[in-house]
C-alpha cells in the first residue's frame, strides 16, 4: 500500500531497492518463496489472498495485510482516532476489492515506550469504530516496543461473496468504472502538510454541525482532509459488483488510478484508455486542486480507496440499471494494445507511464 510523506533519500546507493522498487521487490520475494500448496487459490499478487480452509479444503477465506508506518504513511500529530480508523479501513478496502465480506482482524503494534496510553486509547477507539461499522471482531495481534516510530500492521480475514473478483479478467471492449471521486485524499494530504494542525478543529466542527453543509472553503477543505485521514472502504459496492456477475476485474485505488489500472491491465494482459475529462472530481477538488498539481492528483495521487473495475461493454446498460443510486463513473475502456493511454481534453492520445506511488522510489 502507499505512503507518501517521506521525502527523497538521495543518499541511497544505486544497487539498493530504489532500482527495483516496491513491486520489483514483491516479485522477487514471490519468485523465491516456492509454490503454494493446493489450498492456495489466489496467492501473492492480488488485493487479498484466497485460500481454502477446513479438513476438506471446503471453506474459502480471504486474507490481507497492510501496514502504516509513522512518517511514511502518517504523522504522529494526526488525530489517533483517524489513524486507527484508517489502519483498519485500508485493509477492509482490500477485502472489498475482491468483492468479499470482512469478518476478523489482527492488530500488530510496534511502539516507542514514551507514547502515552491516551494516544493508544484514542487509536483503538478509531479502529473499534471502523470494526463496528463494518462488522469485524479483533481476534489477536502482537505488541512490541520500537526504537522511535509507530508501526501499525493489520491483517483482515474475510469471506468471499458469491464471486471473487480479481485484478485478472478484464477484456478488450470492457468499460472501466470507478466509484466515488478521485484525488481528494492526495489533495487533502497536501493541504494538511501545508497547514498542519489548524485543520483538525475544523474537522470536528464539521462533524458537530451534521446535515448537509454549505460549500464554504472551510467545509470543502475539511472534506478533502477527512478523505485522507478517514477513507471509506466500499464494501457494500464491492459485494454488489461481485454478485452482479457482470464485473470482470476489480482493484481498490490505493496507489492511484493509473497505477492501479496498470495492475489490472498487467494481470489481464490488456491495455487501458482513460478519458481524462470523465475522471470524477469533487467540488472541493475542482475548487482547490490547481495550486497542488491539478488533475495529476486524481490520476496518480492514490489513497482514494475507491473501487476500480471493468464491465463487459454489452453489459454496461443492464449493470447501470441495477446499480441504481450508486455513484459510479465510466472513465475509459480496456483495449487490446498493452500499456495505458490517456485521452486529453483536446481529444489527443497521450501514452503514459502508469506510475503512481511506489515505495523505495519516492
Ligand atoms: P495492496 O495495495 O492492494 O495492499 P500491495 O501493492 O501492497 O497491494 O501488494 C501487492 C501484492 O503483493 C499483494 O498480493 C500482497 O499480499 C503481496 N505482497 C506485498 N508485500 C509482500 C511481501 N513482503 N511478501 C509476500 N507478498 C507480498
Ligand atoms: Mg488493494
mmCIF file of C-alpha atoms and ligand atoms in Angstrom:
data_model
loop_
_atom_site.group_PDB
_atom_site.id
_atom_site.type_symbol
_atom_site.label_atom_id
_atom_site.label_comp_id
_atom_site.label_asym_id
_atom_site.label_seq_id
_atom_site.Cartn_x
_atom_site.Cartn_y
_atom_site.Cartn_z
ATOM 1 C CA UNK A 1 0.000 0.000 0.000
ATOM 2 C CA UNK A 2 1.055 3.573 -0.402
ATOM 3 C CA UNK A 3 2.776 6.071 1.811
ATOM 4 C CA UNK A 4 3.820 9.400 0.548
ATOM 5 C CA UNK A 5 5.146 11.529 3.310
ATOM 6 C CA UNK A 6 8.841 10.675 3.322
ATOM 7 C CA UNK A 7 10.932 12.849 1.059
ATOM 8 C CA UNK A 8 13.509 11.581 -1.398
ATOM 9 C CA UNK A 9 16.517 9.874 0.075
ATOM 10 C CA UNK A 10 19.256 10.829 -2.317
ATOM 11 C CA UNK A 11 21.961 9.065 -0.353
ATOM 12 C CA UNK A 12 20.913 5.543 -1.339
ATOM 13 C CA UNK A 13 23.472 3.705 -3.453
ATOM 14 C CA UNK A 14 22.486 2.558 -6.969
ATOM 15 C CA UNK A 15 22.293 -1.126 -6.031
ATOM 16 C CA UNK A 16 19.549 -0.625 -3.467
ATOM 17 C CA UNK A 17 15.839 -1.272 -3.527
ATOM 18 C CA UNK A 18 15.316 2.023 -5.307
ATOM 19 C CA UNK A 19 16.341 0.257 -8.509
ATOM 20 C CA UNK A 20 13.748 -2.488 -8.336
ATOM 21 C CA UNK A 21 11.120 -0.588 -6.354
ATOM 22 C CA UNK A 22 8.372 -1.970 -4.157
ATOM 23 C CA UNK A 23 6.782 -4.025 -6.920
ATOM 24 C CA UNK A 24 10.094 -5.422 -8.152
ATOM 25 C CA UNK A 25 10.865 -6.476 -4.594
ATOM 26 C CA UNK A 26 7.483 -8.188 -4.188
ATOM 27 C CA UNK A 27 8.050 -10.115 -7.435
ATOM 28 C CA UNK A 28 11.473 -11.106 -6.192
ATOM 29 C CA UNK A 29 10.126 -12.338 -2.857
ATOM 30 C CA UNK A 30 7.327 -14.224 -4.617
ATOM 31 C CA UNK A 31 9.835 -15.809 -7.012
ATOM 32 C CA UNK A 32 11.919 -17.119 -4.131
ATOM 33 C CA UNK A 33 9.102 -18.385 -1.943
ATOM 34 C CA UNK A 34 8.296 -21.665 -3.676
ATOM 35 C CA UNK A 35 4.932 -22.857 -4.924
ATOM 36 C CA UNK A 36 1.872 -22.552 -2.692
ATOM 37 C CA UNK A 37 0.078 -25.775 -1.777
ATOM 38 C CA UNK A 38 -3.285 -26.829 -3.188
ATOM 39 C CA UNK A 39 -5.227 -24.764 -0.669
ATOM 40 C CA UNK A 40 -3.950 -21.501 -2.168
ATOM 41 C CA UNK A 41 -6.421 -20.396 -4.820
ATOM 42 C CA UNK A 42 -5.105 -16.852 -5.214
ATOM 43 C CA UNK A 43 -1.682 -16.123 -3.727
ATOM 44 C CA UNK A 44 0.659 -13.140 -3.951
ATOM 45 C CA UNK A 45 -0.346 -10.503 -6.482
ATOM 46 C CA UNK A 46 -3.949 -9.519 -5.805
ATOM 47 C CA UNK A 47 -5.608 -7.305 -3.185
ATOM 48 C CA UNK A 48 -6.153 -10.267 -0.876
ATOM 49 C CA UNK A 49 -5.238 -13.940 -0.933
ATOM 50 C CA UNK A 50 -7.971 -16.552 -1.387
ATOM 51 C CA UNK A 51 -7.292 -19.779 0.462
ATOM 52 C CA UNK A 52 -9.331 -22.831 1.305
ATOM 53 C CA UNK A 53 -9.573 -23.798 4.956
ATOM 54 C CA UNK A 54 -11.078 -26.818 6.689
ATOM 55 C CA UNK A 55 -10.166 -30.501 6.529
ATOM 56 C CA UNK A 56 -11.672 -30.912 3.076
ATOM 57 C CA UNK A 57 -10.396 -27.520 1.887
ATOM 58 C CA UNK A 58 -14.052 -26.665 1.640
ATOM 59 C CA UNK A 59 -14.170 -23.217 3.227
ATOM 60 C CA UNK A 60 -12.953 -20.259 1.146
ATOM 61 C CA UNK A 61 -11.276 -17.493 3.139
ATOM 62 C CA UNK A 62 -9.879 -14.101 2.112
ATOM 63 C CA UNK A 63 -6.804 -12.733 3.915
ATOM 64 C CA UNK A 64 -4.992 -9.431 3.523
ATOM 65 C CA UNK A 65 -2.471 -7.365 5.459
ATOM 66 C CA UNK A 66 -1.258 -3.758 5.265
ATOM 67 C CA UNK A 67 0.987 -1.645 7.468
ATOM 68 C CA UNK A 68 1.060 2.031 8.340
ATOM 69 C CA UNK A 69 4.410 3.481 9.345
ATOM 70 C CA UNK A 70 4.930 6.823 11.066
ATOM 71 C CA UNK A 71 6.420 9.438 8.710
ATOM 72 C CA UNK A 72 5.818 7.200 5.700
ATOM 73 C CA UNK A 73 2.030 6.900 5.903
ATOM 74 C CA UNK A 74 1.128 9.292 8.689
ATOM 75 C CA UNK A 75 2.383 11.919 11.077
ATOM 76 C CA UNK A 76 2.197 11.440 14.805
ATOM 77 C CA UNK A 77 0.297 14.735 15.023
ATOM 78 C CA UNK A 78 -2.629 13.278 13.038
ATOM 79 C CA UNK A 79 -5.535 12.613 15.391
ATOM 80 C CA UNK A 80 -5.052 8.999 16.549
ATOM 81 C CA UNK A 81 -8.779 8.218 16.146
ATOM 82 C CA UNK A 82 -8.397 8.802 12.410
ATOM 83 C CA UNK A 83 -5.221 6.767 12.282
ATOM 84 C CA UNK A 84 -6.949 3.847 13.984
ATOM 85 C CA UNK A 85 -9.866 4.054 11.570
ATOM 86 C CA UNK A 86 -7.561 4.262 8.555
ATOM 87 C CA UNK A 87 -5.345 1.345 9.635
ATOM 88 C CA UNK A 88 -8.349 -0.942 9.561
ATOM 89 C CA UNK A 89 -10.164 0.758 6.661
ATOM 90 C CA UNK A 90 -7.309 0.274 4.170
ATOM 91 C CA UNK A 91 -7.324 -3.448 4.919
ATOM 92 C CA UNK A 92 -11.104 -3.690 4.700
ATOM 93 C CA UNK A 93 -10.761 -1.978 1.324
ATOM 94 C CA UNK A 94 -8.589 -4.836 0.042
ATOM 95 C CA UNK A 95 -11.289 -7.341 1.025
ATOM 96 C CA UNK A 96 -13.872 -5.082 -0.673
ATOM 97 C CA UNK A 97 -11.691 -5.131 -3.800
ATOM 98 C CA UNK A 98 -12.210 -8.919 -4.006
ATOM 99 C CA UNK A 99 -15.971 -8.482 -3.505
ATOM 100 C CA UNK A 100 -15.643 -10.047 -0.047
ATOM 101 C CA UNK A 101 -17.122 -9.559 3.399
ATOM 102 C CA UNK A 102 -14.590 -8.627 6.130
ATOM 103 C CA UNK A 103 -15.044 -10.527 9.392
ATOM 104 C CA UNK A 104 -11.996 -10.578 11.708
ATOM 105 C CA UNK A 105 -8.787 -8.660 12.227
ATOM 106 C CA UNK A 106 -5.427 -8.977 13.934
ATOM 107 C CA UNK A 107 -3.515 -5.919 15.137
ATOM 108 C CA UNK A 108 0.268 -5.798 15.434
ATOM 109 C CA UNK A 109 1.756 -2.735 17.065
ATOM 110 C CA UNK A 110 5.367 -1.662 17.437
ATOM 111 C CA UNK A 111 5.512 1.479 19.525
ATOM 112 C CA UNK A 112 8.092 3.588 21.353
ATOM 113 C CA UNK A 113 7.886 3.386 25.142
ATOM 114 C CA UNK A 114 7.230 7.085 25.615
ATOM 115 C CA UNK A 115 3.917 7.047 23.746
ATOM 116 C CA UNK A 116 1.047 7.964 26.037
ATOM 117 C CA UNK A 117 -1.610 5.427 26.894
ATOM 118 C CA UNK A 118 -4.170 8.094 25.959
ATOM 119 C CA UNK A 119 -2.806 8.070 22.394
ATOM 120 C CA UNK A 120 -3.232 4.297 22.282
ATOM 121 C CA UNK A 121 -6.766 4.515 23.679
ATOM 122 C CA UNK A 122 -7.722 7.016 21.001
ATOM 123 C CA UNK A 123 -6.093 4.912 18.280
ATOM 124 C CA UNK A 124 -8.037 1.853 19.428
ATOM 125 C CA UNK A 125 -11.260 3.863 19.643
ATOM 126 C CA UNK A 126 -10.922 4.802 15.969
ATOM 127 C CA UNK A 127 -10.171 1.238 14.999
ATOM 128 C CA UNK A 128 -13.105 -0.083 17.018
ATOM 129 C CA UNK A 129 -15.380 2.426 15.300
ATOM 130 C CA UNK A 130 -14.397 1.071 11.906
ATOM 131 C CA UNK A 131 -14.703 -2.501 13.187
ATOM 132 C CA UNK A 132 -18.244 -1.837 14.433
ATOM 133 C CA UNK A 133 -19.302 -0.100 11.261
ATOM 134 C CA UNK A 134 -18.091 -2.938 9.035
ATOM 135 C CA UNK A 135 -18.845 -5.829 11.400
ATOM 136 C CA UNK A 136 -15.335 -7.058 12.285
ATOM 137 C CA UNK A 137 -14.008 -8.594 15.504
ATOM 138 C CA UNK A 138 -10.460 -8.213 16.777
ATOM 139 C CA UNK A 139 -9.105 -11.731 17.329
ATOM 140 C CA UNK A 140 -5.441 -11.172 18.213
ATOM 141 C CA UNK A 141 -2.224 -9.493 17.221
ATOM 142 C CA UNK A 142 1.201 -8.742 18.572
ATOM 143 C CA UNK A 143 2.801 -5.906 20.559
ATOM 144 C CA UNK A 144 6.459 -4.900 20.693
ATOM 145 C CA UNK A 145 8.452 -1.822 21.538
ATOM 146 C CA UNK A 146 10.125 0.100 18.727
ATOM 147 C CA UNK A 147 13.133 2.443 18.903
ATOM 148 C CA UNK A 148 11.298 5.587 17.797
ATOM 149 C CA UNK A 149 8.440 5.417 15.312
ATOM 150 C CA UNK A 150 4.953 3.893 15.440
ATOM 151 C CA UNK A 151 4.304 0.850 13.222
ATOM 152 C CA UNK A 152 0.773 -0.451 12.807
ATOM 153 C CA UNK A 153 0.154 -3.668 10.937
ATOM 154 C CA UNK A 154 -3.346 -5.028 10.453
ATOM 155 C CA UNK A 155 -4.459 -8.345 8.969
ATOM 156 C CA UNK A 156 -8.073 -8.758 7.925
ATOM 157 C CA UNK A 157 -9.774 -12.076 7.325
ATOM 158 C CA UNK A 158 -12.991 -12.235 5.353
ATOM 159 C CA UNK A 159 -15.208 -14.482 3.310
ATOM 160 C CA UNK A 160 -15.993 -14.219 -0.374
ATOM 161 C CA UNK A 161 -19.473 -13.293 -1.532
ATOM 162 C CA UNK A 162 -20.979 -15.174 -4.486
ATOM 163 C CA UNK A 163 -17.991 -14.451 -6.735
ATOM 164 C CA UNK A 164 -14.408 -13.409 -6.142
ATOM 165 C CA UNK A 165 -13.231 -10.568 -8.349
ATOM 166 C CA UNK A 166 -9.554 -10.494 -9.293
ATOM 167 C CA UNK A 167 -7.255 -7.999 -10.958
ATOM 168 C CA UNK A 168 -7.126 -10.534 -13.786
ATOM 169 C CA UNK A 169 -10.160 -10.872 -16.057
ATOM 170 C CA UNK A 170 -10.529 -7.584 -17.949
ATOM 171 C CA UNK A 171 -11.031 -7.990 -21.716
ATOM 172 C CA UNK A 172 -10.732 -5.573 -24.644
ATOM 173 C CA UNK A 173 -14.050 -3.749 -25.060
ATOM 174 C CA UNK A 174 -14.788 -3.723 -21.313
ATOM 175 C CA UNK A 175 -15.797 -0.387 -19.811
ATOM 176 C CA UNK A 176 -13.659 0.952 -16.959
ATOM 177 C CA UNK A 177 -15.552 2.325 -13.943
ATOM 178 C CA UNK A 178 -14.681 3.914 -10.616
ATOM 179 C CA UNK A 179 -16.755 4.555 -7.522
ATOM 180 C CA UNK A 180 -16.823 7.985 -5.837
ATOM 181 C CA UNK A 181 -14.432 10.795 -6.727
ATOM 182 C CA UNK A 182 -10.658 10.674 -7.171
ATOM 183 C CA UNK A 183 -7.775 12.813 -5.960
ATOM 184 C CA UNK A 184 -9.412 14.132 -2.780
ATOM 185 C CA UNK A 185 -7.162 12.178 -0.439
ATOM 186 C CA UNK A 186 -3.933 13.241 -2.161
ATOM 187 C CA UNK A 187 -5.097 16.850 -2.223
ATOM 188 C CA UNK A 188 -6.220 16.631 1.424
ATOM 189 C CA UNK A 189 -2.765 15.384 2.408
ATOM 190 C CA UNK A 190 -1.041 18.231 0.599
ATOM 191 C CA UNK A 191 -3.278 20.775 2.290
ATOM 192 C CA UNK A 192 -2.707 19.066 5.626
ATOM 193 C CA UNK A 193 1.079 19.042 5.197
ATOM 194 C CA UNK A 194 0.968 22.733 4.376
ATOM 195 C CA UNK A 195 -1.479 23.922 7.016
ATOM 196 C CA UNK A 196 -0.873 21.379 9.746
ATOM 197 C CA UNK A 197 -2.717 21.210 12.999
ATOM 198 C CA UNK A 198 -5.002 24.157 12.465
ATOM 199 C CA UNK A 199 -7.202 21.966 10.284
ATOM 200 C CA UNK A 200 -8.172 19.381 12.871
ATOM 201 C CA UNK A 201 -10.619 21.552 14.842
ATOM 202 C CA UNK A 202 -12.487 22.451 11.662
ATOM 203 C CA UNK A 203 -12.945 18.744 11.033
ATOM 204 C CA UNK A 204 -14.533 18.379 14.440
ATOM 205 C CA UNK A 205 -16.769 21.404 13.845
ATOM 206 C CA UNK A 206 -17.988 19.889 10.621
ATOM 207 C CA UNK A 207 -18.991 16.700 12.377
ATOM 208 C CA UNK A 208 -20.866 18.534 15.122
ATOM 209 C CA UNK A 209 -22.760 20.548 12.528
ATOM 210 C CA UNK A 210 -24.245 17.445 10.886
ATOM 211 C CA UNK A 211 -26.588 17.562 7.892
ATOM 212 C CA UNK A 212 -25.536 18.905 4.526
ATOM 213 C CA UNK A 213 -23.007 21.653 4.922
ATOM 214 C CA UNK A 214 -22.720 24.787 2.782
ATOM 215 C CA UNK A 215 -19.864 24.851 0.282
ATOM 216 C CA UNK A 216 -17.642 27.253 2.172
ATOM 217 C CA UNK A 217 -13.903 26.954 1.649
ATOM 218 C CA UNK A 218 -13.509 25.670 5.213
ATOM 219 C CA UNK A 219 -16.054 22.904 4.625
ATOM 220 C CA UNK A 220 -14.524 21.907 1.301
ATOM 221 C CA UNK A 221 -11.076 21.734 2.908
ATOM 222 C CA UNK A 222 -12.422 19.683 5.832
ATOM 223 C CA UNK A 223 -13.961 17.219 3.436
ATOM 224 C CA UNK A 224 -10.688 16.806 1.487
ATOM 225 C CA UNK A 225 -8.638 16.370 4.657
ATOM 226 C CA UNK A 226 -11.157 13.910 6.023
ATOM 227 C CA UNK A 227 -10.940 11.865 2.857
ATOM 228 C CA UNK A 228 -7.233 11.481 3.531
ATOM 229 C CA UNK A 229 -7.466 10.776 7.246
ATOM 230 C CA UNK A 230 -10.618 8.667 7.277
ATOM 231 C CA UNK A 231 -11.103 6.786 4.000
ATOM 232 C CA UNK A 232 -14.351 4.904 3.436
ATOM 233 C CA UNK A 233 -13.892 1.362 2.128
ATOM 234 C CA UNK A 234 -16.522 0.428 -0.474
ATOM 235 C CA UNK A 235 -17.621 -2.898 0.989
ATOM 236 C CA UNK A 236 -21.281 -2.786 0.015
ATOM 237 C CA UNK A 237 -20.407 -1.766 -3.524
ATOM 238 C CA UNK A 238 -17.729 -4.478 -3.819
ATOM 239 C CA UNK A 239 -20.191 -7.182 -2.802
ATOM 240 C CA UNK A 240 -22.784 -5.827 -5.231
ATOM 241 C CA UNK A 241 -20.243 -5.855 -8.083
ATOM 242 C CA UNK A 242 -19.178 -9.423 -7.286
ATOM 243 C CA UNK A 243 -22.751 -10.617 -7.081
ATOM 244 C CA UNK A 244 -23.830 -8.822 -10.273
ATOM 245 C CA UNK A 245 -21.960 -11.365 -12.378
ATOM 246 C CA UNK A 246 -21.126 -8.547 -14.821
ATOM 247 C CA UNK A 247 -17.865 -7.228 -13.378
ATOM 248 C CA UNK A 248 -14.803 -8.798 -14.995
ATOM 249 C CA UNK A 249 -11.957 -7.448 -12.809
ATOM 250 C CA UNK A 250 -11.536 -5.203 -9.782
ATOM 251 C CA UNK A 251 -8.914 -3.488 -7.593
ATOM 252 C CA UNK A 252 -9.077 -0.754 -4.965
ATOM 253 C CA UNK A 253 -7.322 2.510 -5.742
ATOM 254 C CA UNK A 254 -4.541 2.749 -3.216
ATOM 255 C CA UNK A 255 -1.641 3.708 -5.488
ATOM 256 C CA UNK A 256 -3.523 5.996 -7.908
ATOM 257 C CA UNK A 257 -5.930 5.468 -10.820
ATOM 258 C CA UNK A 258 -3.220 4.965 -13.442
ATOM 259 C CA UNK A 259 -1.013 2.734 -11.289
ATOM 260 C CA UNK A 260 -3.920 0.554 -10.212
ATOM 261 C CA UNK A 261 -5.388 0.389 -13.716
ATOM 262 C CA UNK A 262 -1.855 -0.624 -14.684
ATOM 263 C CA UNK A 263 -2.119 -3.553 -12.234
ATOM 264 C CA UNK A 264 -5.437 -4.665 -13.764
ATOM 265 C CA UNK A 265 -4.025 -4.361 -17.280
ATOM 266 C CA UNK A 266 -0.832 -6.200 -16.443
ATOM 267 C CA UNK A 267 -2.669 -9.088 -14.759
ATOM 268 C CA UNK A 268 -5.293 -9.214 -17.527
ATOM 269 C CA UNK A 269 -2.688 -8.827 -20.309
ATOM 270 C CA UNK A 270 -4.569 -5.946 -21.939
ATOM 271 C CA UNK A 271 -4.217 -2.168 -22.227
ATOM 272 C CA UNK A 272 -6.319 0.688 -20.873
ATOM 273 C CA UNK A 273 -7.549 4.028 -22.153
ATOM 274 C CA UNK A 274 -8.631 6.723 -19.705
ATOM 275 C CA UNK A 275 -10.771 9.703 -20.748
ATOM 276 C CA UNK A 276 -9.298 12.493 -18.705
ATOM 277 C CA UNK A 277 -12.384 14.712 -18.695
ATOM 278 C CA UNK A 278 -14.510 11.846 -17.360
ATOM 279 C CA UNK A 279 -12.458 11.335 -14.182
ATOM 280 C CA UNK A 280 -14.899 12.139 -11.328
ATOM 281 C CA UNK A 281 -13.824 15.125 -9.216
ATOM 282 C CA UNK A 282 -15.416 16.504 -6.068
ATOM 283 C CA UNK A 283 -16.426 20.170 -5.713
ATOM 284 C CA UNK A 284 -13.539 20.669 -3.262
ATOM 285 C CA UNK A 285 -11.079 19.135 -5.680
ATOM 286 C CA UNK A 286 -12.313 21.331 -8.529
ATOM 287 C CA UNK A 287 -12.063 24.426 -6.368
ATOM 288 C CA UNK A 288 -8.687 23.772 -4.820
ATOM 289 C CA UNK A 289 -6.503 21.343 -6.750
ATOM 290 C CA UNK A 290 -4.866 23.729 -9.186
ATOM 291 C CA UNK A 291 -2.260 25.004 -6.746
ATOM 292 C CA UNK A 292 -1.251 21.472 -5.850
ATOM 293 C CA UNK A 293 -0.876 19.803 -9.231
ATOM 294 C CA UNK A 294 -4.435 19.675 -10.597
ATOM 295 C CA UNK A 295 -5.756 16.617 -12.409
ATOM 296 C CA UNK A 296 -2.451 14.774 -11.900
ATOM 297 C CA UNK A 297 -3.516 14.218 -8.282
ATOM 298 C CA UNK A 298 -6.676 12.456 -9.435
ATOM 299 C CA UNK A 299 -4.740 10.277 -11.890
ATOM 300 C CA UNK A 300 -1.756 9.351 -9.734
ATOM 301 C CA UNK A 301 -2.366 10.664 -6.219
ATOM 302 C CA UNK A 302 -3.523 7.453 -4.581
ATOM 303 C CA UNK A 303 -5.132 6.574 -1.269
ATOM 304 C CA UNK A 304 -8.634 7.161 -2.623
ATOM 305 C CA UNK A 305 -9.736 3.652 -1.615
ATOM 306 C CA UNK A 306 -12.405 3.788 -4.290
ATOM 307 C CA UNK A 307 -13.019 0.681 -6.385
ATOM 308 C CA UNK A 308 -11.773 0.488 -9.966
ATOM 309 C CA UNK A 309 -13.438 -2.228 -12.033
ATOM 310 C CA UNK A 310 -14.367 -3.361 -15.511
ATOM 311 C CA UNK A 311 -17.690 -4.388 -17.040
ATOM 312 C CA UNK A 312 -18.159 -6.098 -20.423
ATOM 313 C CA UNK A 313 -19.278 -3.489 -22.991
ATOM 314 C CA UNK A 314 -22.549 -5.324 -23.749
ATOM 315 C CA UNK A 315 -23.495 -5.469 -20.059
ATOM 316 C CA UNK A 316 -22.990 -1.781 -19.247
ATOM 317 C CA UNK A 317 -26.632 -0.684 -19.680
ATOM 318 C CA UNK A 318 -28.018 -3.550 -17.615
ATOM 319 C CA UNK A 319 -25.293 -3.089 -14.996
ATOM 320 C CA UNK A 320 -26.036 0.617 -14.540
ATOM 321 C CA UNK A 321 -29.780 -0.064 -14.299
ATOM 322 C CA UNK A 322 -29.149 -2.483 -11.472
ATOM 323 C CA UNK A 323 -26.569 -0.268 -9.739
ATOM 324 C CA UNK A 324 -29.325 2.289 -9.090
ATOM 325 C CA UNK A 325 -28.202 5.121 -6.828
ATOM 326 C CA UNK A 326 -24.502 4.178 -6.548
ATOM 327 C CA UNK A 327 -22.022 6.883 -7.508
ATOM 328 C CA UNK A 328 -20.241 5.243 -10.437
ATOM 329 C CA UNK A 329 -18.380 6.861 -13.315
ATOM 330 C CA UNK A 330 -17.260 5.323 -16.581
ATOM 331 C CA UNK A 331 -13.730 6.647 -17.062
ATOM 332 C CA UNK A 332 -12.428 4.687 -20.024
ATOM 333 C CA UNK A 333 -12.144 1.384 -21.821
ATOM 334 C CA UNK A 334 -9.983 -1.692 -21.981
ATOM 335 C CA UNK A 335 -8.112 -2.099 -25.269
ATOM 336 C CA UNK A 336 -6.067 -4.858 -26.825
ATOM 337 C CA UNK A 337 -2.829 -2.913 -27.165
ATOM 338 C CA UNK A 338 -0.850 -3.154 -23.921
ATOM 339 C CA UNK A 339 0.021 -0.018 -21.953
ATOM 340 C CA UNK A 340 -2.052 2.925 -20.812
ATOM 341 C CA UNK A 341 -3.333 5.805 -22.895
ATOM 342 C CA UNK A 342 -4.943 8.991 -21.708
ATOM 343 C CA UNK A 343 -7.324 10.852 -23.984
ATOM 344 C CA UNK A 344 -6.912 14.506 -23.096
ATOM 345 C CA UNK A 345 -9.343 17.406 -23.286
ATOM 346 C CA UNK A 346 -8.059 18.104 -26.778
ATOM 347 C CA UNK A 347 -9.008 14.570 -27.882
ATOM 348 C CA UNK A 348 -5.344 13.720 -28.396
ATOM 349 C CA UNK A 349 -3.932 10.462 -27.082
ATOM 350 C CA UNK A 350 -1.054 10.504 -24.688
ATOM 351 C CA UNK A 351 0.804 7.345 -23.858
ATOM 352 C CA UNK A 352 1.671 7.372 -20.204
ATOM 353 C CA UNK A 353 3.807 5.565 -17.732
ATOM 354 C CA UNK A 354 1.460 4.032 -15.192
ATOM 355 C CA UNK A 355 3.493 5.288 -12.284
ATOM 356 C CA UNK A 356 1.675 6.159 -9.074
ATOM 357 C CA UNK A 357 3.131 5.812 -5.633
ATOM 358 C CA UNK A 358 5.759 3.101 -5.177
ATOM 359 C CA UNK A 359 7.776 2.558 -2.022
ATOM 360 C CA UNK A 360 11.589 2.946 -2.371
ATOM 361 C CA UNK A 361 11.041 5.067 -5.487
ATOM 362 C CA UNK A 362 9.945 8.316 -3.880
HETATM 363 P P1 LIG B 1 -2.406 -3.501 -1.968
HETATM 364 O O1 LIG B 1 -2.011 -2.127 -2.418
HETATM 365 O O2 LIG B 1 -3.680 -3.988 -2.563
HETATM 366 O O3 LIG B 1 -2.334 -3.674 -0.479
HETATM 367 P P2 LIG B 1 0.271 -4.320 -2.441
HETATM 368 O O4 LIG B 1 0.714 -3.474 -3.586
HETATM 369 O O5 LIG B 1 0.630 -3.913 -1.062
HETATM 370 O O6 LIG B 1 -1.326 -4.475 -2.569
HETATM 371 O O7 LIG B 1 0.747 -5.794 -2.641
HETATM 372 C C1 LIG B 1 0.559 -6.452 -3.875
HETATM 373 C C2 LIG B 1 0.597 -7.960 -3.637
HETATM 374 O O8 LIG B 1 1.877 -8.361 -3.152
HETATM 375 C C3 LIG B 1 -0.404 -8.455 -2.609
HETATM 376 O O9 LIG B 1 -0.905 -9.701 -3.051
HETATM 377 C C4 LIG B 1 0.440 -8.640 -1.344
HETATM 378 O O10 LIG B 1 -0.089 -9.627 -0.493
HETATM 379 C C5 LIG B 1 1.774 -9.060 -1.929
HETATM 380 N N1 LIG B 1 2.918 -8.697 -1.062
HETATM 381 C C6 LIG B 1 3.312 -7.450 -0.701
HETATM 382 N N2 LIG B 1 4.419 -7.491 0.076
HETATM 383 C C7 LIG B 1 4.732 -8.797 0.218
HETATM 384 C C8 LIG B 1 5.768 -9.495 0.916
HETATM 385 N N3 LIG B 1 6.698 -8.845 1.636
HETATM 386 N N4 LIG B 1 5.775 -10.849 0.850
HETATM 387 C C9 LIG B 1 4.821 -11.503 0.136
HETATM 388 N N5 LIG B 1 3.847 -10.912 -0.542
HETATM 389 C C10 LIG B 1 3.775 -9.572 -0.509
HETATM 390 MG MG1 LIG B 2 -5.507 -3.167 -2.910
#
